[in-house]
Structure formats: structure tokens, C-alpha cells
């Protein structure tokens, strides 16, 4: 668009110039070799412009002819480069999709069209194709070759780091990450790996330098950097508290300045101040942390700030903490513990029960059991309270990656991540204990009745048992006998209960002429008696 405007402006200026010459007639006389040439000014101007244009066109033609070999070669070179970059792009896409064959094919095609020293991506595609083919040794050799080129050195270190991680060689991985962090402190993967290695060795100053480098390169925002720096300073203060008290105090105070509500930093800073007889400043630090995050470590350190205090003085300090954070379970538990030490069992019981109403957890019930045992010594009541403590939810603890710890630690023992511990209820048991369900009572299984049928040449009448019959059996008629006495009419068939019939009444031999049915034992609920009189149907009513 700008070129078009410039062209129009030039044409307008030329037209304006010719119009100005046309309005001012004149002649131009040229004398050459005794000849005099006279032309008008307009014709002379047109002639000059024509000559200039002809010279420019001639120069362009000569220049084009002179540079034509270079132009032609550049055209084919650009075309070849475009084909190479197209093959490289296709190969990178194939490597990302996991197509090893296509990635290798396009890598060879790109290597033919583009020199590898001119395009480092060819080396990367070659290494990725080797990884997809399973040739990890070849890929490592290619990554090592990248270390010689400053442009691909970080890429080679990254590849060697990933290969060391895959093989489980932590020392080699940390070595490559350390070299990378020296070249580029802004690399997140190198900073994280080096940070984990330094925290595992206890090199807190080196870890703090890495955090500062990440903050300066804007890899971490201000809040995240201050949090990690406070964690590292707290860990340093805890590590050198007994050996280098001055450095520990400085680190603890700086950590508390960066994160005033961070409980471990507040605790170690207050300990350092209490050791230096600066009780008032240490108490202010604990009060500020308690107001934000009530924690039993803060309460214990605050109550026992001065070792020579009487139990009533400690109870007064506990009440002061309660006034700072009212209606909180930790405040009530702190007062209850101090009251138990002061033998004020009424106040201790009241505060423990108040804590149970707010958070019915295991520690509150155990404290109530201690109070009851110290006050009354009633073993039955103590056992009852302990039973409730077993079924109550657990107390919060320092937990990181499923591991519970009695004290705070700067790194996770499982993953090695920094600032992994949290003060929360352990995940092993978040709810109450489920009582054991009573074992189900086995339902009675009725045995199938055993029927013994005997061919009836003679009918034998057995004495009737006491139990009522549960089945009806059709009488068996005897066959007519010629030489025998006439038999009496068949007696009523007998149903013998296998459970109730006495052993003496059970026939030891096969009786002749009768069908004997041994009924199973009756269940617990025999059901409806079939001989009972039917009740009159009730009329429908609203109530």
C-alpha cells in the first residue's frame, strides 16, 4: 500500500513538472560541431526523461544477465531447502505421533536436503527416531554429540537427563541437571532436579541460590519464591540451631519475615528469641501465627516460654492464647492441658468437653480421660472415655505423600519434593471406626423327608407317637390270603418324627404292610397351624 502511494506521488510530481514547463515556453539551443540544435523546453525535458529511463532499463537488463547464474542457483537452493523443511516438519510430527518408520524416513530425506550443521532439528529428529526404534544407546550417542555445539548443548543435556532418569541413575541425572542449570538458570526441569539433590544433601544455601535465580528469571512468582525460600531458611535454622546459633537465628527471623503465618518458621524463630531472653518479641511472633493458624506446637511453646514460671502462670498464658483465638478446639485444649498441670480439674474438664463439642477427635477424648483419672480415679469412666477415643477421628498431623510424621520436615521422604508436608488429618482414617457387624444367624435348613416303602404282605400297627403328623399317607391295602386268618381292617398309617420319636419306638427291622415316613425336625418358626380355627375377617377401617 505504501509503495502504491509513493508511485502515485511520483507520477503526480512528474505531471506537475511538465505542466509547469508547458506554462512557461522557452527554447533550448545545443551547439555541437558547428551545428546548432534548437528545441523547445518541453521537448528537451521529455528527451532527458526518455534517456534516463532507457539507461535504467539497460542497466537492469545487464545486471539480470550478469546475476542470472546466481539467481537460478538460489532458486533451486531455496526449493531444495523448502523440501527439506517440509520433510523435517513431517518427521517431527511422525515422531510425536510415535511413527518410528515415517520419522526415520523423513529424517534421512531431510538430511539429504539440508545440512545438519545448518539445522539442529535434524539431529533432534535423528535422536527421537532412535528412541522410537528402541535404540537407546544410539540415542545417547547422538545426545552426547550435541554437547559439542553450543546451540544444541542444552538439548543434549536434556536428552541425557531423561535417559538417566529412565535408567534410574539418579547421580547421572543430577549431574546433567547441574550442568544445565549452570548454563541456563531459567530451566525449570534442571532447577527442580538440582533443588531436590541439594535439599537431600542438606545444602540449604545452594538450594536458596537456585530459588533466587528462578525468581530473578521470573520462573517463580513472588509469593511462590518467598514460600520456598522461607521453607529452606526454616530447614537451615533447624539444622544449625545447636551448632551455629547466630546463623540459625538470622535464618529463622528472615523465614518468619517472609511467611509470618508459617508455623514451623514461627516456632523456630520464637525458640531462638526465647534462648536469647527476648521473650516479648518471641511471644508476639507466636501470637501472630496463632491468630492465623492455631497449632499445638505454638501453644506448647507459648505456654512454656519461661522455664521458671509456675503452673498458674502457664495457665494464664494459655488463657491469653484462648482470648486471641476464641471458639476454637486448639484454644480449649491448650487451656485444658494447662489446667490439668495446675490441678484445676473442673476447668480442665470444662475446656476438654468444649473442645469435644467443637471437634470430637481422638486427642480431646484422651485428654478428658487423663483429667478423669487424675481427678476421680474412676477406672470404669476412664475406660468408657477411652472407648470413645478409639472410635473418634484422628488428630491432625504432618502428612506428606501418605506418610505421617510427628514433626515437620522440609522435603517429602517419598518423592523428595520441597514443602510437601501439610497439617491435616491423615488419610488412613478420616471417619469414625465402623463397629463389627454381628455374625448372621444361620437359617435352619430342612432336611428332605425320607420315605421308606415296604411291600405289604402284612400290615403292622405301631403305637401312635406324641408328635402330630405333618403329612398324610394313603393306607396300603393287604393282598388276600387263602390259608391265613382274616386280618383286621388296616390301621391308621403312622408318621414318625425323626427328632421326637423315641429310639424304642423306632422299628429296628423293616415292618411289613405299612408306609413309614420319617419327618424332618420342625424349624424354629413352624408357621401357621393348619388345624387352628380360622379367624373372622376384619372390616376395613381408617385407624
Coordinates of C-alpha atoms in Angstrom, one line a residue:
X1 CA 0.0 0.0 0.0
X2 CA 2.8 2.4 0.8
X3 CA 4.6 1.6 -2.5
X4 CA 1.4 2.4 -4.4
X5 CA 1.1 5.7 -2.6
X6 CA 4.8 6.5 -3.4
X7 CA 4.2 5.6 -7.1
X8 CA 1.2 7.9 -7.3
X9 CA 3.1 10.7 -5.7
X10 CA 6.0 10.4 -8.2
X11 CA 3.5 10.4 -11.1
X12 CA 1.8 13.4 -9.7
X13 CA 5.1 15.3 -9.3
X14 CA 6.1 14.5 -12.9
X15 CA 2.8 15.7 -14.2
X16 CA 3.1 18.8 -12.2
X17 CA 6.6 19.5 -13.5
X18 CA 5.5 19.0 -17.1
X19 CA 2.6 21.3 -16.6
X20 CA 4.8 23.9 -15.1
X21 CA 7.1 23.7 -18.2
X22 CA 4.2 23.9 -20.6
X23 CA 3.0 27.2 -19.0
X24 CA 6.5 28.7 -19.4
X25 CA 7.5 28.5 -23.1
X26 CA 11.2 28.6 -24.0
X27 CA 13.8 27.2 -26.2
X28 CA 16.9 25.2 -25.6
X29 CA 19.8 25.6 -28.0
X30 CA 22.6 23.0 -28.3
X31 CA 25.7 23.8 -30.4
X32 CA 27.7 20.7 -31.4
X33 CA 30.5 20.6 -34.1
X34 CA 29.4 23.8 -35.8
X35 CA 25.8 22.7 -35.8
X36 CA 23.1 24.4 -33.7
X37 CA 20.2 22.5 -32.5
X38 CA 17.2 24.4 -31.2
X39 CA 14.3 22.7 -29.4
X40 CA 11.6 23.8 -27.1
X41 CA 11.9 23.3 -23.4
X42 CA 9.2 20.7 -23.2
X43 CA 10.8 18.6 -25.9
X44 CA 14.1 18.8 -24.1
X45 CA 12.6 17.7 -20.8
X46 CA 10.9 14.7 -22.5
X47 CA 14.1 13.8 -24.2
X48 CA 16.0 13.9 -20.9
X49 CA 13.4 11.7 -19.1
X50 CA 13.5 9.2 -22.0
X51 CA 17.2 8.9 -22.0
X52 CA 17.3 8.3 -18.2
X53 CA 14.6 5.7 -18.5
X54 CA 16.4 3.9 -21.3
X55 CA 19.7 3.9 -19.3
X56 CA 17.9 2.4 -16.2
X57 CA 16.3 -0.3 -18.3
X58 CA 19.6 -1.2 -20.0
X59 CA 21.3 -1.4 -16.6
X60 CA 18.6 -3.7 -15.3
X61 CA 19.0 -6.0 -18.3
X62 CA 22.7 -6.2 -18.0
X63 CA 22.6 -6.8 -14.2
X64 CA 20.0 -9.5 -14.7
X65 CA 22.0 -11.3 -17.3
X66 CA 25.1 -11.0 -15.1
X67 CA 23.4 -12.4 -12.0
X68 CA 21.3 -15.0 -13.7
X69 CA 23.5 -18.0 -12.7
X70 CA 23.3 -16.9 -9.0
X71 CA 19.6 -16.3 -9.3
X72 CA 19.0 -19.7 -10.8
X73 CA 21.1 -21.5 -8.3
X74 CA 19.4 -19.6 -5.5
X75 CA 16.0 -20.7 -6.8
X76 CA 16.9 -24.3 -6.8
X77 CA 18.6 -24.0 -3.4
X78 CA 15.5 -22.4 -1.9
X79 CA 13.3 -25.0 -3.4
X80 CA 15.6 -27.7 -2.0
X81 CA 15.5 -26.1 1.4
X82 CA 11.8 -25.9 1.4
X83 CA 11.5 -29.6 0.6
X84 CA 13.9 -30.3 3.4
X85 CA 12.0 -28.3 5.9
X86 CA 8.8 -29.9 4.8
X87 CA 10.3 -33.4 5.3
X88 CA 11.7 -32.2 8.7
X89 CA 8.2 -31.0 9.8
X90 CA 6.6 -34.2 8.7
X91 CA 9.2 -36.2 10.5
X92 CA 8.8 -34.2 13.7
X93 CA 5.0 -34.8 13.6
X94 CA 5.6 -38.5 13.0
X95 CA 8.0 -38.7 15.9
X96 CA 5.4 -37.0 18.1
X97 CA 2.8 -39.5 16.9
X98 CA 5.1 -42.5 17.6
X99 CA 5.5 -43.5 13.9
X100 CA 9.2 -44.6 14.0
X101 CA 9.3 -45.7 10.4
X102 CA 8.0 -42.5 8.9
X103 CA 10.2 -40.4 11.3
X104 CA 13.3 -42.3 10.2
X105 CA 12.3 -42.0 6.5
X106 CA 11.8 -38.2 6.8
X107 CA 14.9 -37.8 8.8
X108 CA 17.0 -39.3 6.0
X109 CA 15.2 -37.2 3.4
X110 CA 15.8 -34.0 5.4
X111 CA 19.4 -34.9 6.0
X112 CA 19.9 -35.2 2.2
X113 CA 18.2 -31.8 1.5
X114 CA 19.5 -29.8 4.5
X115 CA 22.9 -29.9 6.1
X116 CA 22.7 -31.0 9.8
X117 CA 25.2 -28.2 10.9
X118 CA 22.8 -25.7 9.5
X119 CA 19.6 -27.1 11.1
X120 CA 20.0 -28.7 14.6
X121 CA 16.5 -30.0 14.4
X122 CA 17.8 -32.8 12.1
X123 CA 19.9 -34.1 15.0
X124 CA 16.9 -34.0 17.3
X125 CA 14.7 -35.9 14.8
X126 CA 17.5 -38.5 14.4
X127 CA 17.7 -39.0 18.2
X128 CA 13.9 -39.2 18.6
X129 CA 13.7 -41.7 15.8
X130 CA 16.3 -43.8 17.6
X131 CA 14.3 -43.7 20.8
X132 CA 11.2 -44.8 19.0
X133 CA 13.1 -47.7 17.4
X134 CA 14.3 -48.7 20.9
X135 CA 18.0 -47.9 20.2
X136 CA 18.7 -46.1 23.4
X137 CA 22.5 -46.5 23.1
X138 CA 22.4 -44.8 19.7
X139 CA 20.2 -42.0 21.0
X140 CA 22.6 -41.4 23.9
X141 CA 25.5 -41.1 21.4
X142 CA 23.5 -38.6 19.4
X143 CA 22.7 -36.5 22.5
X144 CA 26.4 -36.6 23.5
X145 CA 27.4 -35.4 20.1
X146 CA 25.1 -32.4 20.6
X147 CA 27.2 -31.3 23.6
X148 CA 29.9 -30.1 21.2
X149 CA 27.7 -27.5 19.6
X150 CA 26.8 -24.5 21.9
X151 CA 23.5 -24.2 20.1
X152 CA 22.4 -27.8 20.9
X153 CA 24.2 -28.3 24.2
X154 CA 21.1 -27.7 26.4
X155 CA 19.2 -30.1 24.1
X156 CA 21.8 -32.8 24.5
X157 CA 21.8 -32.3 28.3
X158 CA 18.1 -32.6 28.4
X159 CA 18.1 -35.8 26.4
X160 CA 20.9 -37.4 28.5
X161 CA 19.0 -36.3 31.7
X162 CA 15.8 -38.1 30.5
X163 CA 17.8 -41.2 29.6
X164 CA 19.4 -41.3 33.1
X165 CA 16.0 -40.9 34.7
X166 CA 14.7 -43.8 32.6
X167 CA 17.6 -46.0 33.7
X168 CA 17.2 -45.0 37.3
X169 CA 20.6 -43.4 37.6
X170 CA 19.9 -40.5 39.9
X171 CA 23.6 -39.4 40.2
X172 CA 24.0 -39.1 36.4
X173 CA 20.6 -37.3 36.1
X174 CA 21.6 -34.8 38.8
X175 CA 25.0 -34.3 37.1
X176 CA 23.4 -33.4 33.8
X177 CA 20.8 -31.2 35.5
X178 CA 23.6 -29.4 37.3
X179 CA 25.5 -28.6 34.1
X180 CA 22.3 -27.4 32.5
X181 CA 21.4 -25.1 35.5
X182 CA 24.9 -23.5 35.2
X183 CA 24.3 -22.7 31.6
X184 CA 20.6 -21.6 31.9
X185 CA 19.2 -21.0 35.4
X186 CA 15.8 -20.4 33.9
X187 CA 15.3 -24.1 33.0
X188 CA 12.6 -25.5 35.2
X189 CA 13.5 -29.2 34.9
X190 CA 17.1 -28.6 35.7
X191 CA 16.3 -26.3 38.7
X192 CA 13.8 -28.8 40.2
X193 CA 16.2 -31.7 39.9
X194 CA 19.1 -29.8 41.3
X195 CA 17.0 -28.4 44.1
X196 CA 15.9 -31.9 45.1
X197 CA 19.5 -33.0 45.1
X198 CA 20.7 -30.1 47.2
X199 CA 17.9 -30.5 49.7
X200 CA 18.6 -34.2 50.0
X201 CA 22.2 -33.4 50.9
X202 CA 21.3 -30.6 53.3
X203 CA 22.9 -27.9 51.1
X204 CA 20.3 -25.3 52.1
X205 CA 22.4 -22.3 50.9
X206 CA 22.8 -23.8 47.4
X207 CA 19.1 -24.5 47.3
X208 CA 18.3 -20.9 48.2
X209 CA 20.6 -19.7 45.4
X210 CA 18.5 -21.7 42.9
X211 CA 15.3 -20.2 44.2
X212 CA 16.8 -16.7 43.9
X213 CA 17.9 -17.5 40.3
X214 CA 14.4 -18.7 39.4
X215 CA 12.9 -15.6 41.0
X216 CA 15.2 -13.3 39.0
X217 CA 14.4 -15.0 35.7
X218 CA 10.7 -14.9 36.5
X219 CA 10.3 -18.7 36.6
X220 CA 8.6 -18.3 40.0
X221 CA 6.3 -15.5 41.1
X222 CA 7.0 -13.5 44.2
X223 CA 4.7 -15.4 46.6
X224 CA 5.9 -18.9 45.5
X225 CA 9.5 -17.8 45.7
X226 CA 9.0 -16.4 49.2
X227 CA 7.3 -19.5 50.3
X228 CA 10.1 -21.8 49.1
X229 CA 12.7 -19.5 50.5
X230 CA 11.0 -19.5 53.9
X231 CA 10.9 -23.3 53.9
X232 CA 14.6 -23.5 53.1
X233 CA 15.5 -20.9 55.7
X234 CA 13.5 -22.8 58.3
X235 CA 15.2 -26.0 57.5
X236 CA 18.6 -24.4 57.7
X237 CA 17.7 -22.9 61.1
X238 CA 16.6 -26.2 62.4
X239 CA 19.7 -27.9 61.1
X240 CA 22.3 -25.5 62.6
X241 CA 20.3 -24.4 65.7
X242 CA 22.7 -26.2 68.1
X243 CA 25.9 -25.8 66.2
X244 CA 25.7 -22.2 64.8
X245 CA 23.0 -20.4 66.8
X246 CA 23.7 -17.0 65.2
X247 CA 23.1 -18.2 61.7
X248 CA 20.1 -20.2 62.8
X249 CA 18.6 -17.1 64.5
X250 CA 19.2 -15.0 61.4
X251 CA 17.7 -17.6 59.0
X252 CA 14.7 -18.2 61.3
X253 CA 13.8 -14.5 61.6
X254 CA 14.1 -14.0 57.8
X255 CA 11.9 -17.0 57.3
X256 CA 9.3 -15.6 59.7
X257 CA 9.5 -12.2 57.9
X258 CA 8.8 -13.8 54.5
X259 CA 6.0 -16.0 55.9
X260 CA 4.6 -14.8 59.2
X261 CA 1.9 -17.4 59.3
X262 CA 4.1 -20.4 58.6
X263 CA 4.0 -22.4 61.8
X264 CA 7.5 -24.1 61.7
X265 CA 9.2 -20.8 60.9
X266 CA 7.3 -19.1 63.8
X267 CA 8.2 -21.8 66.2
X268 CA 11.9 -21.9 65.4
X269 CA 12.1 -18.1 65.4
X270 CA 10.4 -17.9 68.8
X271 CA 12.8 -20.6 70.1
X272 CA 15.8 -18.6 69.0
X273 CA 14.4 -15.4 70.6
X274 CA 13.5 -17.2 73.8
X275 CA 17.0 -18.6 74.0
X276 CA 18.3 -15.0 73.7
X277 CA 16.0 -13.8 76.5
X278 CA 13.9 -11.8 74.1
X279 CA 10.6 -13.3 75.4
X280 CA 8.4 -10.4 74.4
X281 CA 9.3 -10.4 70.7
X282 CA 9.1 -14.2 70.5
X283 CA 5.6 -14.1 72.2
X284 CA 4.4 -11.6 69.5
X285 CA 5.6 -13.9 66.7
X286 CA 3.7 -16.8 68.2
X287 CA 0.6 -14.8 68.9
X288 CA 0.6 -13.6 65.2
X289 CA 1.0 -17.2 63.9
X290 CA -1.6 -18.5 66.4
X291 CA -4.2 -16.0 65.3
X292 CA -3.8 -17.2 61.7
X293 CA -3.2 -20.9 62.3
X294 CA -3.8 -22.3 65.8
X295 CA -1.3 -25.2 66.2
X296 CA -0.4 -27.3 69.3
X297 CA 3.3 -26.7 68.8
X298 CA 2.7 -22.9 69.1
X299 CA 0.5 -23.4 72.2
X300 CA 3.1 -25.6 73.9
X301 CA 6.0 -23.3 73.2
X302 CA 4.0 -20.2 74.2
X303 CA 2.8 -21.7 77.5
X304 CA 6.4 -22.9 78.4
X305 CA 8.1 -19.8 77.1
X306 CA 9.8 -19.2 80.5
X307 CA 11.0 -22.3 82.3
X308 CA 10.7 -20.9 85.8
X309 CA 7.0 -20.0 85.5
X310 CA 4.6 -21.5 87.9
X311 CA 1.7 -23.7 86.7
X312 CA -0.8 -20.9 87.4
X313 CA 1.3 -18.5 85.2
X314 CA 1.3 -21.1 82.4
X315 CA -2.5 -21.3 82.8
X316 CA -2.8 -17.6 82.5
X317 CA -0.7 -17.6 79.3
X318 CA -2.9 -20.4 77.9
X319 CA -6.0 -18.3 78.7
X320 CA -4.3 -15.4 76.8
X321 CA -4.0 -17.6 73.7
X322 CA -7.6 -18.6 74.1
X323 CA -8.6 -14.9 74.1
X324 CA -6.7 -14.4 70.8
X325 CA -8.5 -17.2 69.0
X326 CA -11.8 -17.9 70.7
X327 CA -14.2 -20.7 69.9
X328 CA -11.5 -23.0 68.6
X329 CA -10.7 -26.5 69.7
X330 CA -7.0 -25.9 69.9
X331 CA -7.5 -23.0 72.3
X332 CA -9.7 -25.0 74.6
X333 CA -7.2 -27.9 74.5
X334 CA -4.4 -25.6 75.4
X335 CA -6.3 -24.3 78.4
X336 CA -7.3 -27.8 79.4
X337 CA -3.7 -29.1 79.4
X338 CA -2.5 -26.1 81.4
X339 CA -5.4 -26.5 83.9
X340 CA -4.6 -30.2 84.2
X341 CA -1.0 -29.3 85.1
X342 CA -2.3 -26.8 87.6
X343 CA -4.7 -29.4 89.1
X344 CA -7.7 -27.3 88.3
X345 CA -9.7 -30.3 87.2
X346 CA -13.0 -28.6 86.9
X347 CA -11.7 -26.0 84.4
X348 CA -9.7 -28.7 82.6
X349 CA -12.8 -30.9 82.2
X350 CA -14.9 -28.0 81.1
X351 CA -12.5 -27.0 78.4
X352 CA -11.9 -30.5 77.2
X353 CA -15.6 -31.1 76.9
X354 CA -15.9 -27.8 75.0
X355 CA -13.2 -29.0 72.6
X356 CA -15.0 -32.3 72.1
X357 CA -18.2 -30.4 71.2
X358 CA -16.3 -28.4 68.6
X359 CA -14.1 -31.2 67.2
X360 CA -14.8 -34.7 68.7
X361 CA -11.4 -36.1 67.9
X362 CA -9.1 -38.6 69.5
X363 CA -6.7 -36.2 71.3
X364 CA -9.6 -34.4 73.1
X365 CA -11.0 -37.7 74.4
X366 CA -7.6 -38.9 75.6
X367 CA -7.1 -35.6 77.4
X368 CA -10.5 -36.0 79.0
X369 CA -9.5 -39.5 80.1
X370 CA -6.3 -38.1 81.7
X371 CA -8.4 -35.5 83.6
X372 CA -10.9 -38.0 84.8
X373 CA -8.1 -40.4 86.0
X374 CA -6.3 -37.6 87.8
X375 CA -9.5 -36.2 89.4
X376 CA -11.6 -39.2 90.4
X377 CA -9.6 -42.3 89.5
X378 CA -12.8 -43.9 88.3
X379 CA -11.4 -46.7 86.1
X380 CA -14.8 -47.5 84.6
X381 CA -15.4 -43.9 83.4
X382 CA -11.8 -43.8 82.1
X383 CA -12.4 -46.9 80.1
X384 CA -15.6 -45.6 78.7
X385 CA -13.9 -42.4 77.6
X386 CA -11.0 -44.4 76.1
X387 CA -13.5 -46.4 74.1
X388 CA -14.9 -43.2 72.6
X389 CA -11.3 -42.1 71.9
X390 CA -10.7 -45.3 69.8
X391 CA -13.8 -44.6 67.7
X392 CA -13.2 -40.9 67.3
X393 CA -11.5 -39.3 64.3
X394 CA -7.7 -38.9 64.5
X395 CA -5.9 -35.7 65.3
X396 CA -4.3 -33.6 62.6
X397 CA -0.7 -34.4 61.9
X398 CA 2.1 -33.5 59.4
X399 CA 1.4 -35.6 56.3
X400 CA 3.3 -35.7 53.0
X401 CA 2.5 -38.2 50.2
X402 CA 0.6 -40.5 52.6
X403 CA 3.4 -40.5 55.2
X404 CA 2.6 -39.3 58.7
X405 CA 5.3 -37.6 60.7
X406 CA 5.4 -36.4 64.3
X407 CA 7.4 -33.3 63.3
X408 CA 7.6 -31.0 60.3
X409 CA 10.2 -31.7 57.6
X410 CA 11.2 -29.5 54.6
X411 CA 11.1 -32.3 52.0
X412 CA 8.9 -35.4 51.4
X413 CA 10.6 -38.7 52.4
X414 CA 8.9 -40.4 49.4
X415 CA 9.3 -38.0 46.4
X416 CA 11.8 -35.5 47.7
X417 CA 9.6 -32.6 46.8
X418 CA 10.1 -29.4 48.7
X419 CA 7.3 -28.1 51.1
X420 CA 5.3 -31.3 50.8
X421 CA 4.2 -31.6 54.4
X422 CA 0.8 -30.4 55.4
X423 CA -1.0 -30.1 58.7
X424 CA -4.2 -32.1 58.2
X425 CA -6.0 -35.3 59.2
X426 CA -4.2 -38.4 57.9
X427 CA -5.9 -40.1 55.1
X428 CA -5.6 -43.6 56.7
X429 CA -8.8 -43.0 58.7
X430 CA -10.8 -39.9 58.1
X431 CA -14.1 -41.1 59.6
X432 CA -15.2 -43.0 62.7
X433 CA -14.4 -46.6 63.3
X434 CA -17.1 -48.9 61.9
X435 CA -18.3 -51.3 64.5
X436 CA -18.0 -55.0 63.8
X437 CA -21.3 -56.3 62.5
X438 CA -22.8 -59.3 64.3
X439 CA -22.4 -62.6 62.6
X440 CA -25.6 -63.5 60.8
X441 CA -27.5 -66.4 62.4
X442 CA -27.6 -69.4 60.1
X443 CA -31.1 -70.2 58.9
X444 CA -32.4 -73.7 59.6
X445 CA -32.2 -76.0 56.7
X446 CA -35.0 -78.5 56.4
X447 CA -33.8 -82.0 55.5
X448 CA -35.8 -83.8 52.8
X449 CA -38.2 -86.4 54.2
X450 CA -37.1 -89.9 53.9
X451 CA -39.8 -92.3 52.8
X452 CA -39.4 -96.0 53.4
X453 CA -42.0 -98.0 51.5
X454 CA -42.2 -101.8 52.2
X455 CA -44.3 -104.3 50.2
X456 CA -47.4 -105.0 52.3
X457 CA -47.9 -108.8 52.8
X458 CA -48.9 -108.0 56.4
X459 CA -49.9 -104.7 58.0
X460 CA -48.2 -103.9 61.2
X461 CA -49.7 -101.3 63.5
X462 CA -47.2 -99.2 65.5
X463 CA -48.1 -97.3 68.6
X464 CA -49.0 -93.7 67.8
X465 CA -46.3 -91.1 68.7
X466 CA -46.9 -88.0 70.6
X467 CA -46.0 -85.7 67.7
X468 CA -48.7 -84.6 65.3
X469 CA -48.5 -85.9 61.8
X470 CA -47.2 -83.4 59.2
X471 CA -48.0 -85.5 56.2
X472 CA -50.8 -87.8 55.1
X473 CA -50.1 -91.1 53.6
X474 CA -52.7 -93.2 51.8
X475 CA -53.3 -96.6 53.5
X476 CA -51.8 -99.7 51.9
X477 CA -54.4 -102.5 51.4
X478 CA -53.2 -106.0 52.0
X479 CA -53.3 -108.7 49.4
X480 CA -55.9 -111.5 50.0
X481 CA -54.6 -114.6 51.8
X482 CA -56.0 -118.1 51.3
X483 CA -54.6 -120.1 54.2
X484 CA -54.4 -117.3 56.8
X485 CA -56.8 -115.9 59.3
X486 CA -58.8 -112.9 58.2
X487 CA -56.9 -109.8 59.2
X488 CA -58.4 -106.8 60.8
X489 CA -59.1 -103.6 58.9
X490 CA -55.9 -101.6 58.2
X491 CA -54.8 -99.4 61.0
X492 CA -54.1 -95.7 60.5
X493 CA -50.7 -95.1 58.9
X494 CA -48.0 -93.7 61.2
X495 CA -45.8 -90.8 60.5
X496 CA -42.6 -90.9 62.7
X497 CA -40.7 -87.7 63.5
X498 CA -37.1 -88.4 63.3
X499 CA -36.2 -86.0 66.0
X500 CA -39.1 -86.5 68.5
X501 CA -39.8 -90.2 68.2
X502 CA -38.1 -92.2 71.0
X503 CA -35.5 -94.7 70.0
X504 CA -37.5 -97.6 71.4
X505 CA -40.5 -96.8 69.2
X506 CA -38.4 -96.8 66.0
X507 CA -38.6 -100.1 64.2
X508 CA -35.2 -101.8 64.0
X509 CA -36.3 -104.1 61.2
X510 CA -38.4 -103.5 58.2
X511 CA -42.1 -103.5 59.2
X512 CA -44.3 -105.2 56.8
X513 CA -47.5 -103.8 55.5
X514 CA -47.1 -100.1 56.3
X515 CA -45.6 -97.0 54.8
X516 CA -43.4 -95.2 57.3
X517 CA -42.5 -91.5 56.7
X518 CA -39.8 -90.0 58.9
X519 CA -40.5 -86.3 59.1
X520 CA -37.6 -83.7 59.4
X521 CA -37.3 -81.8 62.7
X522 CA -39.5 -78.8 63.0
X523 CA -38.0 -75.3 62.4
X524 CA -37.9 -72.6 65.0
X525 CA -41.0 -71.0 63.5
X526 CA -43.4 -73.8 62.5
X527 CA -45.7 -71.3 60.7
X528 CA -49.5 -71.4 60.8
X529 CA -51.2 -74.4 62.4
X530 CA -53.4 -75.9 59.8
X531 CA -55.9 -77.2 62.4
X532 CA -56.3 -73.9 64.1
X533 CA -59.7 -72.3 63.6
X534 CA -59.8 -69.5 61.0
X535 CA -60.3 -66.0 62.3
X536 CA -63.1 -63.9 61.1
X537 CA -62.0 -61.3 58.5
X538 CA -61.6 -57.8 59.9
X539 CA -63.6 -55.0 58.3
X540 CA -61.7 -52.1 56.7
X541 CA -61.1 -49.1 59.0
X542 CA -59.2 -45.9 58.7
X543 CA -57.4 -46.4 62.1

